[in-house]
PDB file of C-alpha atoms in Angstrom:
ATOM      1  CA  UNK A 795      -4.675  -0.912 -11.764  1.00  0.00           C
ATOM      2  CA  UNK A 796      -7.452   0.421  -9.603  1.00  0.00           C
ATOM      3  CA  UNK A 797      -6.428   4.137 -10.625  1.00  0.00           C
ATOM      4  CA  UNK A 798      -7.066   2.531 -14.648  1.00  0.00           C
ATOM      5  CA  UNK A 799      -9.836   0.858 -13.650  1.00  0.00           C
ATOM      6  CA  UNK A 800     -12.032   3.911 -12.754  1.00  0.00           C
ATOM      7  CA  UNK A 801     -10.376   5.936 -15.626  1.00  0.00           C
ATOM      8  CA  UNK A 802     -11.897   3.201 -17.355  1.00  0.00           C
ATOM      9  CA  UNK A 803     -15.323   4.029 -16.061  1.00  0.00           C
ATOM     10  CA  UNK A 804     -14.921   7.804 -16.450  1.00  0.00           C
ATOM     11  CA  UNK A 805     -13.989   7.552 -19.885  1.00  0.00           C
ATOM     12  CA  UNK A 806     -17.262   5.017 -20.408  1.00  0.00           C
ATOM     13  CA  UNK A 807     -19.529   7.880 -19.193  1.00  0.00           C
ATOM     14  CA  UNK A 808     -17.959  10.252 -21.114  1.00  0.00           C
ATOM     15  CA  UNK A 809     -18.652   8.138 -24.451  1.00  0.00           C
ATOM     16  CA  UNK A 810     -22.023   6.942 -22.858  1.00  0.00           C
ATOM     17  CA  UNK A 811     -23.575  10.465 -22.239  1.00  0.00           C
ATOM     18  CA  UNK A 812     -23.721  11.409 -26.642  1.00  0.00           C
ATOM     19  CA  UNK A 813     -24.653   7.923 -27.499  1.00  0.00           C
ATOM     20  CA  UNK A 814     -27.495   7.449 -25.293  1.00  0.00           C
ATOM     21  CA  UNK A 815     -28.824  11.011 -26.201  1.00  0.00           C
ATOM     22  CA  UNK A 816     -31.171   9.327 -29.311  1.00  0.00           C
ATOM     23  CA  UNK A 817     -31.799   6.693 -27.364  1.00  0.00           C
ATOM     24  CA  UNK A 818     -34.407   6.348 -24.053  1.00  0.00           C
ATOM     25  CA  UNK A 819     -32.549   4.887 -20.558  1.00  0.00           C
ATOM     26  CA  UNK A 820     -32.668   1.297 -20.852  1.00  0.00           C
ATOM     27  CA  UNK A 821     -32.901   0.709 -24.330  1.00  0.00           C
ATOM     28  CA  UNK A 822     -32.149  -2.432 -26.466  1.00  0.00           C
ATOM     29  CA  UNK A 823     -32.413  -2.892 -29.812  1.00  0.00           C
ATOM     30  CA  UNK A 824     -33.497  -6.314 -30.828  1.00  0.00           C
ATOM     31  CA  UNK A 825     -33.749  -7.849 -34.302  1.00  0.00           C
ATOM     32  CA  UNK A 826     -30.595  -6.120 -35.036  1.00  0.00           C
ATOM     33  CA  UNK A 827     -26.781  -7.522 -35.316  1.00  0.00           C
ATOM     34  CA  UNK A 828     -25.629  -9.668 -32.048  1.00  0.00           C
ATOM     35  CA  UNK A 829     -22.911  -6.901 -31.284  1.00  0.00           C
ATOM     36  CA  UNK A 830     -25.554  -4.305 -31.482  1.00  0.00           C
ATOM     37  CA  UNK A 831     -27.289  -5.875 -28.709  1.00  0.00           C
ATOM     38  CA  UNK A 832     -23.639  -6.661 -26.575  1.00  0.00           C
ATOM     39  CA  UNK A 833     -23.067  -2.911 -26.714  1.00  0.00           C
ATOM     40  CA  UNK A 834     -26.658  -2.043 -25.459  1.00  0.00           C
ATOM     41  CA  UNK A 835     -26.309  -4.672 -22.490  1.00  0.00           C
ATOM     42  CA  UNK A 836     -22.832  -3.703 -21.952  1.00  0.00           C
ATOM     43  CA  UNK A 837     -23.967   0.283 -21.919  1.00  0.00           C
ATOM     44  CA  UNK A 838     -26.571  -0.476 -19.733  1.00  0.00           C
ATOM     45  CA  UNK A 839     -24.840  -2.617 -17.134  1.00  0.00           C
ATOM     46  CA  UNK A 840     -21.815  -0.114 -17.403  1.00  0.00           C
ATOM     47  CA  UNK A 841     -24.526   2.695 -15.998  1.00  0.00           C
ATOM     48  CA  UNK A 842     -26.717   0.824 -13.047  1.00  0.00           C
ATOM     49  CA  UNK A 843     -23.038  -0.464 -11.603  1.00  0.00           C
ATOM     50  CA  UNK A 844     -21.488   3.022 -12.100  1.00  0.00           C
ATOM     51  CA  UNK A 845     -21.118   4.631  -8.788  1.00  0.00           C
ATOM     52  CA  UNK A 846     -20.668   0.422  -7.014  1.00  0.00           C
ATOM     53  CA  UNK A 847     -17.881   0.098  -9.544  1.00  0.00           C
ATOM     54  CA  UNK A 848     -16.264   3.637  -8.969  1.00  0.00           C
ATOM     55  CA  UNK A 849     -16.325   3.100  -5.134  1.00  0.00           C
ATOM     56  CA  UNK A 850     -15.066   0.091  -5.458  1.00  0.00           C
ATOM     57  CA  UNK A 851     -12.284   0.942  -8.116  1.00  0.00           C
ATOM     58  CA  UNK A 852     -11.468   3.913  -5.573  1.00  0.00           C
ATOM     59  CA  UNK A 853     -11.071   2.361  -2.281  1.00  0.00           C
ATOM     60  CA  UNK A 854      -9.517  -1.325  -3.705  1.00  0.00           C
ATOM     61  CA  UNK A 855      -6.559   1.624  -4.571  1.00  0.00           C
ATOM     62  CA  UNK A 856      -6.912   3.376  -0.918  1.00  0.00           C
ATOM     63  CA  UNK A 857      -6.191   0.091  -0.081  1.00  0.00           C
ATOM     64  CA  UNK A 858      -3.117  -1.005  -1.905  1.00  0.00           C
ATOM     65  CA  UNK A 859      -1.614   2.233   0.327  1.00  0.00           C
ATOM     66  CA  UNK A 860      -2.073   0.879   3.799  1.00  0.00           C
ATOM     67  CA  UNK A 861       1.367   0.060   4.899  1.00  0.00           C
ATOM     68  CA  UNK A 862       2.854   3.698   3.491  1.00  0.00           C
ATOM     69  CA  UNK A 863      -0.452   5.875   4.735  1.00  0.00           C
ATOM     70  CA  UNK A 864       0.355   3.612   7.830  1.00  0.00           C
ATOM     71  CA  UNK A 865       4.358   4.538   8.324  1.00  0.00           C
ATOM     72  CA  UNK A 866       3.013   8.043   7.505  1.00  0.00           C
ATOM     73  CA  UNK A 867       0.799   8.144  10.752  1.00  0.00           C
ATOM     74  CA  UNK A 868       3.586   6.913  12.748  1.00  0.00           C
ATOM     75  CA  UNK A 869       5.842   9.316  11.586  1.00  0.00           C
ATOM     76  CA  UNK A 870       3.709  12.247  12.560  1.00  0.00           C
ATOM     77  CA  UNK A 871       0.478  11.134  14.618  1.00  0.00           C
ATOM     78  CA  UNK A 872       3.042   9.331  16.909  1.00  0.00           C
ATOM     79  CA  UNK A 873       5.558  12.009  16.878  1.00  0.00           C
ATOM     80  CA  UNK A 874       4.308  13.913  20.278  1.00  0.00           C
ATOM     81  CA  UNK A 875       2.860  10.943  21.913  1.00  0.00           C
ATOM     82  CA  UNK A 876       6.825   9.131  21.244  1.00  0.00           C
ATOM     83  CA  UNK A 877       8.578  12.221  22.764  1.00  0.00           C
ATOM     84  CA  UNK A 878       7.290  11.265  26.252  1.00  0.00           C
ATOM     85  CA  UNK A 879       9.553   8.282  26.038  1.00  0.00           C
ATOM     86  CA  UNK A 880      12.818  10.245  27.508  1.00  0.00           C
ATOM     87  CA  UNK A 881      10.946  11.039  30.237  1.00  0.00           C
ATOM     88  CA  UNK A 882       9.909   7.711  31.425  1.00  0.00           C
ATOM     89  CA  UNK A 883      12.227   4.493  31.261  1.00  0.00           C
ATOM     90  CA  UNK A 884      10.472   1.253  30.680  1.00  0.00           C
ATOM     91  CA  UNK A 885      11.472  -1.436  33.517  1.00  0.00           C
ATOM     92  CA  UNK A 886      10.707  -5.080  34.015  1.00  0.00           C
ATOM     93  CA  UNK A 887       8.207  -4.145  36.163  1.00  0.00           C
ATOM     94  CA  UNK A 888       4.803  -2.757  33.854  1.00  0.00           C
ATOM     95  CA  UNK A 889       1.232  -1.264  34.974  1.00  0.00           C
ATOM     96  CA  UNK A 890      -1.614  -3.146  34.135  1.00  0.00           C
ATOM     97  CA  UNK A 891      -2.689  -3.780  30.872  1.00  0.00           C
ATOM     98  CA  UNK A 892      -6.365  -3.651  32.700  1.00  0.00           C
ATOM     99  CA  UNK A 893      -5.546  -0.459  34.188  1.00  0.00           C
ATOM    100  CA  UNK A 894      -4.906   0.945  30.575  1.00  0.00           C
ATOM    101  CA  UNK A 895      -7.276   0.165  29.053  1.00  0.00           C
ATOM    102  CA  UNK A 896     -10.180   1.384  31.652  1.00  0.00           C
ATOM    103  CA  UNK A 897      -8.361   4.697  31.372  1.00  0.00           C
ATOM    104  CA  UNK A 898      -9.170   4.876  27.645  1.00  0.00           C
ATOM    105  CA  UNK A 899     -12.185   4.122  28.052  1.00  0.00           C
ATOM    106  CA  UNK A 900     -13.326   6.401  30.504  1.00  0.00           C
ATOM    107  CA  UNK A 901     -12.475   9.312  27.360  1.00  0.00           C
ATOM    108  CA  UNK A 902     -14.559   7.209  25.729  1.00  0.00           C
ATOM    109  CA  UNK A 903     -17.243   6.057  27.330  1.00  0.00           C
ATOM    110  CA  UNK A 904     -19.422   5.368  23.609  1.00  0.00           C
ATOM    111  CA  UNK A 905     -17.050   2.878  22.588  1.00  0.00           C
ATOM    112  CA  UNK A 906     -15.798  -0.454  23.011  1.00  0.00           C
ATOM    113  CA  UNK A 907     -12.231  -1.687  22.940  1.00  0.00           C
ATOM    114  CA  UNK A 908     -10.844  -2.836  19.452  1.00  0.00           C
ATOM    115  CA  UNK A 909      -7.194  -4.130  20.431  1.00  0.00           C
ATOM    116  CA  UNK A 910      -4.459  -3.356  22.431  1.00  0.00           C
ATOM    117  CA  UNK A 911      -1.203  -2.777  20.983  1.00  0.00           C
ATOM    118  CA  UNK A 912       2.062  -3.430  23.611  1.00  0.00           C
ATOM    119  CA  UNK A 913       5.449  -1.335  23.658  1.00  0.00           C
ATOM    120  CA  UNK A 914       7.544  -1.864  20.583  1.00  0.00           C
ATOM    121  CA  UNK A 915       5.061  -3.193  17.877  1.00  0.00           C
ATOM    122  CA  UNK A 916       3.982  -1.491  14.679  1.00  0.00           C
ATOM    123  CA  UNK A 917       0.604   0.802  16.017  1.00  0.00           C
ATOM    124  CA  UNK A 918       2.684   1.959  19.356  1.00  0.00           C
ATOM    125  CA  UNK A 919       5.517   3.689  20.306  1.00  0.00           C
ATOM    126  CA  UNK A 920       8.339   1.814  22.627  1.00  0.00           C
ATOM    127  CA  UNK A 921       7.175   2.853  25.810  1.00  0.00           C
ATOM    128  CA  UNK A 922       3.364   3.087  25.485  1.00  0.00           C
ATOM    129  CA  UNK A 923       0.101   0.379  25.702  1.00  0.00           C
ATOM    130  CA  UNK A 924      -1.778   1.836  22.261  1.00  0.00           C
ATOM    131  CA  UNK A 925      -5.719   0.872  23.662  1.00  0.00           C
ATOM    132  CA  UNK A 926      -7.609   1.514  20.132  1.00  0.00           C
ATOM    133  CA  UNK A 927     -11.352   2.029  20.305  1.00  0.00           C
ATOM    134  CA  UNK A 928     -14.046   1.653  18.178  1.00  0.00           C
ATOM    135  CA  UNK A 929     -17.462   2.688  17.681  1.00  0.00           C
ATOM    136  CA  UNK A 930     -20.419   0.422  18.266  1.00  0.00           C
ATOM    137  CA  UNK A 931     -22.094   1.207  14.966  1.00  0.00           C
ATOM    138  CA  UNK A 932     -21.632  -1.350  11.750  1.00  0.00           C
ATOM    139  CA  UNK A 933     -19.557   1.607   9.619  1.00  0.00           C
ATOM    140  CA  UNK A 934     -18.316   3.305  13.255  1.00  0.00           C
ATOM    141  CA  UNK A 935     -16.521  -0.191  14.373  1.00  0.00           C
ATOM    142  CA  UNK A 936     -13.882   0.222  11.810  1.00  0.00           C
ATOM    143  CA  UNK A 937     -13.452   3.940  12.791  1.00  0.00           C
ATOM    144  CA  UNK A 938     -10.752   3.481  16.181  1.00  0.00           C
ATOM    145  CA  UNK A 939      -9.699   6.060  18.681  1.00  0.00           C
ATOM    146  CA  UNK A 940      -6.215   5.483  19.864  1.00  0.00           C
ATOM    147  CA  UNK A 941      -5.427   6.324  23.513  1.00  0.00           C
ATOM    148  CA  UNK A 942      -1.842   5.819  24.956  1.00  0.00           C
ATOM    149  CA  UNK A 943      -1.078   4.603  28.253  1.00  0.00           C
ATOM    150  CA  UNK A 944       2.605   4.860  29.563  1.00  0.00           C
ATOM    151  CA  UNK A 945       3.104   1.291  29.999  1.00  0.00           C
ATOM    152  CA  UNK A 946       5.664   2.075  33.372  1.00  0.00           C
ATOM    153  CA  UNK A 947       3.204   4.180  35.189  1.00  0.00           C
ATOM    154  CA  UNK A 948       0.092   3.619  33.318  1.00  0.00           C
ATOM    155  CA  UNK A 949      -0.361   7.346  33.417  1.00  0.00           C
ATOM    156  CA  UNK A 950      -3.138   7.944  30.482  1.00  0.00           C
ATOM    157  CA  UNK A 951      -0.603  10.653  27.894  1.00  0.00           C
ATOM    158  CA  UNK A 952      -3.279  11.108  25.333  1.00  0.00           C
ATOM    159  CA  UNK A 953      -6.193   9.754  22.919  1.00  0.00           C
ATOM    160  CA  UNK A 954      -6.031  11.431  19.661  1.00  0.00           C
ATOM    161  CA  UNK A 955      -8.753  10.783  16.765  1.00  0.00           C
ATOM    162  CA  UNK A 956      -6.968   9.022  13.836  1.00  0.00           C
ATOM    163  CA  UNK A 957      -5.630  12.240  11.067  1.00  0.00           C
ATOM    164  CA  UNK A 958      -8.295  12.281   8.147  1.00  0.00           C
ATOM    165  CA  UNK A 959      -6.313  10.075   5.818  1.00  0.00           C
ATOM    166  CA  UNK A 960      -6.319   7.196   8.195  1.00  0.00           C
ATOM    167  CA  UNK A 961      -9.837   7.567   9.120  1.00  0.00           C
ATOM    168  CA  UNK A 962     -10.006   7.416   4.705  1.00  0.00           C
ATOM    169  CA  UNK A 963      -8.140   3.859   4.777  1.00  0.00           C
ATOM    170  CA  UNK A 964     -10.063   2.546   7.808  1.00  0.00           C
ATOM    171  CA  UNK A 965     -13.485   3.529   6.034  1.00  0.00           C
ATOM    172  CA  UNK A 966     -12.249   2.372   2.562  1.00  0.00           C
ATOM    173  CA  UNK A 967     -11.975  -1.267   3.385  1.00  0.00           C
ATOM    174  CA  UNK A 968     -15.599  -2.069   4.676  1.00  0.00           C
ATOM    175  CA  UNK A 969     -16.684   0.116   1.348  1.00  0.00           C
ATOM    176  CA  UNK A 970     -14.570  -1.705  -0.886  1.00  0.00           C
ATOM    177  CA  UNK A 971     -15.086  -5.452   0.954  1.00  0.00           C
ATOM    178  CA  UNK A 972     -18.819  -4.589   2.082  1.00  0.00           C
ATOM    179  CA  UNK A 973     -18.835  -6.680   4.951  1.00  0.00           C
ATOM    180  CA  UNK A 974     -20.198  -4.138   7.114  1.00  0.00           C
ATOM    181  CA  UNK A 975     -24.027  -4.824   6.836  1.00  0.00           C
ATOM    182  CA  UNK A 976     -24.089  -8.542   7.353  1.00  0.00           C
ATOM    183  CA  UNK A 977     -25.493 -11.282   4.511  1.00  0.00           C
ATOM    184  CA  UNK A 978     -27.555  -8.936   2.989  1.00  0.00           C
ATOM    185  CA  UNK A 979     -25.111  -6.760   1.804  1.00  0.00           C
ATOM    186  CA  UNK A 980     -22.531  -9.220   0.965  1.00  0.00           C
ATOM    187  CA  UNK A 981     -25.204 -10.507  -1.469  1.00  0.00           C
ATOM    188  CA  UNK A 982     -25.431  -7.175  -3.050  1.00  0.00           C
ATOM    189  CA  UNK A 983     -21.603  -6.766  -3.522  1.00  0.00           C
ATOM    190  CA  UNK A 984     -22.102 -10.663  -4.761  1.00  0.00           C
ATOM    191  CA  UNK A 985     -24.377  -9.484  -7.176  1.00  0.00           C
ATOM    192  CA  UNK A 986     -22.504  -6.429  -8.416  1.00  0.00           C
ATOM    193  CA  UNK A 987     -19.494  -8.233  -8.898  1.00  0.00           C
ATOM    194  CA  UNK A 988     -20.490 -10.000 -11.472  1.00  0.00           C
ATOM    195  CA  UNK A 989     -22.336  -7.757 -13.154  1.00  0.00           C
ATOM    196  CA  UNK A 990     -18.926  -5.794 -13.550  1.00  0.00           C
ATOM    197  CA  UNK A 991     -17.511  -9.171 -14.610  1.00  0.00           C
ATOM    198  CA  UNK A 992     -20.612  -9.133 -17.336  1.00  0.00           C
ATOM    199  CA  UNK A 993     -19.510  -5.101 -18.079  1.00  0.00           C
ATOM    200  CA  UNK A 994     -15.646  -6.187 -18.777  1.00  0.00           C
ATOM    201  CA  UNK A 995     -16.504  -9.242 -20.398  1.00  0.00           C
ATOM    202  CA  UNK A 996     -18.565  -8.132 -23.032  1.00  0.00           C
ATOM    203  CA  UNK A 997     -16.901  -4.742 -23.010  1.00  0.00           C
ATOM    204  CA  UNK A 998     -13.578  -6.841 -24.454  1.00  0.00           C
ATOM    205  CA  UNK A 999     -15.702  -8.629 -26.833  1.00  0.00           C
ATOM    206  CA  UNK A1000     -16.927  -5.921 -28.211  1.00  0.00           C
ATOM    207  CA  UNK A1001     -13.452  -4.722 -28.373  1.00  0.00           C
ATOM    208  CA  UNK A1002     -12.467  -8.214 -30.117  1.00  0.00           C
ATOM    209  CA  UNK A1003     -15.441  -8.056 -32.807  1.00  0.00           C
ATOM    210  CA  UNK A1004     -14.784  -4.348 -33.701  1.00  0.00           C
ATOM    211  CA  UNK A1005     -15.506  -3.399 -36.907  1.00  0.00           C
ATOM    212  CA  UNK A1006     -12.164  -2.860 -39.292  1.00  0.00           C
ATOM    213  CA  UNK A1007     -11.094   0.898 -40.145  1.00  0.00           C
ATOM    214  CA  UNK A1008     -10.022   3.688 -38.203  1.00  0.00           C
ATOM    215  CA  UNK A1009     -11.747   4.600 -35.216  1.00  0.00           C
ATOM    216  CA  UNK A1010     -13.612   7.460 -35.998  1.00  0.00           C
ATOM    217  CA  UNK A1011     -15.440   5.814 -38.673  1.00  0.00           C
ATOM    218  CA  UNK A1012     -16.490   3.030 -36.089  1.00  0.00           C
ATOM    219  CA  UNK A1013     -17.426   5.857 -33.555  1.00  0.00           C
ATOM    220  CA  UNK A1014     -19.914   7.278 -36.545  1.00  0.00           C
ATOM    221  CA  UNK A1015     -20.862   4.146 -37.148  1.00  0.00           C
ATOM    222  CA  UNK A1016     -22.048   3.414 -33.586  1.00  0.00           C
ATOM    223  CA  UNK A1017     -23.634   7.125 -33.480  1.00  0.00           C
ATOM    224  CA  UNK A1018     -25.602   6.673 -36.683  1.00  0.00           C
ATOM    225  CA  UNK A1019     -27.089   3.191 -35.783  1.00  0.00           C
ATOM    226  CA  UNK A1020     -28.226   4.988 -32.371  1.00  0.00           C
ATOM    227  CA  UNK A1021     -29.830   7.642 -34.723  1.00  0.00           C
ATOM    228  CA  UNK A1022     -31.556   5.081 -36.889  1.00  0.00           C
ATOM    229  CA  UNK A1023     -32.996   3.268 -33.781  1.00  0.00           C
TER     230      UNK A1023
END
């Protein structure tokens, strides 16, 4: 649905660019029919929330892929730092969570801890503390740097930058949720949300009150009253 949804857009511009070419930027006709003036509000709207709308088309359908991009990572981000298992059984007796996690952090002194994954769960491997970082930054704290700590020694194994498409997935939710720049921004996703509502709304009611005939003489007919206007 998201993929449609910007196809949507793309195919708006597309039939937007020709129309508007008689017209200036902005323009509605007034003392003309009442679906004359929906399509000139719709066209309009459709244009100022263009690039919100495609962003948000975009990364709402990064996100639907979060559990397969995930199972991807694991299956090869994981792959070298999981081989180390063999080589180091996991007792009763563990190192310090504490201990792990000041390790990590002295690769990365710039950031602060996010979580910390133990052995066994989904964002570690069987044997390992998974200490994920983040940066300090509004947009950089939901970028994390993993670092894995054998959890029998707490011998530090490695901290490896998330592969590109993860670091896609983890930006793609603050873009597509903005709740990265506090109440001020959250009222400006507010505020473009329903203006898109406003662009699909009238958008099907223009599609509900089209003219009868086939298509390409409503097309000319929409081209010609731009001409006259």
């Amino acid at each position: 649905m998201g993929l449609l949804f910007f196809v949507a857009i793309v195919s708006g511009v597309v039939l937007y660019a020709p129309f508007m070419a008689k017209l200036d930027f902005g323009t509605l006709r007034r003392g003309r029919s009442k679906r004359l003036g929906w399509l000139d509000r719709h066209n309009l709207l459709g244009i100022v929330t263009l690039a919100w709308a495609s962003v948000v088309g975009v990364t709402g359908t990064i996100n639907t892929f979060v559990v397969p991009i995930t199972n991807i990572w694991k299956a090869n981000g994981l792959a070298a730092i999981a081989a180390s298992e063999t080589r180091t059984p996991l007792g009763p007796n563990r190192a310090s969570v504490q201990a792990a996690l000041d390790a990590v952090q002295r690769k990365a002194p710039d950031m602060e801890p996010q979580f910390i994954a133990f052995p066994g769960v989904v964002f570690s491997s069987k044997h390992h503390y998974a200490v994920f970082m983040k940066g300090t930054t509004p947009m950089t704290s939901k970028l994390l740097l993993p670092g894995f700590v054998d959890a029998a020694t707490g011998r530090l194994d490695s901290v490896t930058p998330m592969p590109w498409y993860m670091q896609a997935m983890l930006l793609a939710q603050p873009l597509h949720f903005g709740d990265y720049g506090g109440l001020v921004m959250k009222i400006v996703w507010a505020v473009f949300d329903v203006l898109t509502i406003v662009v699909l709304g009238s958008g099907l009611y223009l599609w509900l009150r089209r003219k009868g005939g086939p298509s390409e003489q409503r097309v000319r007919e929409v081209v010609m009253a731009g001409e006259t206007a």
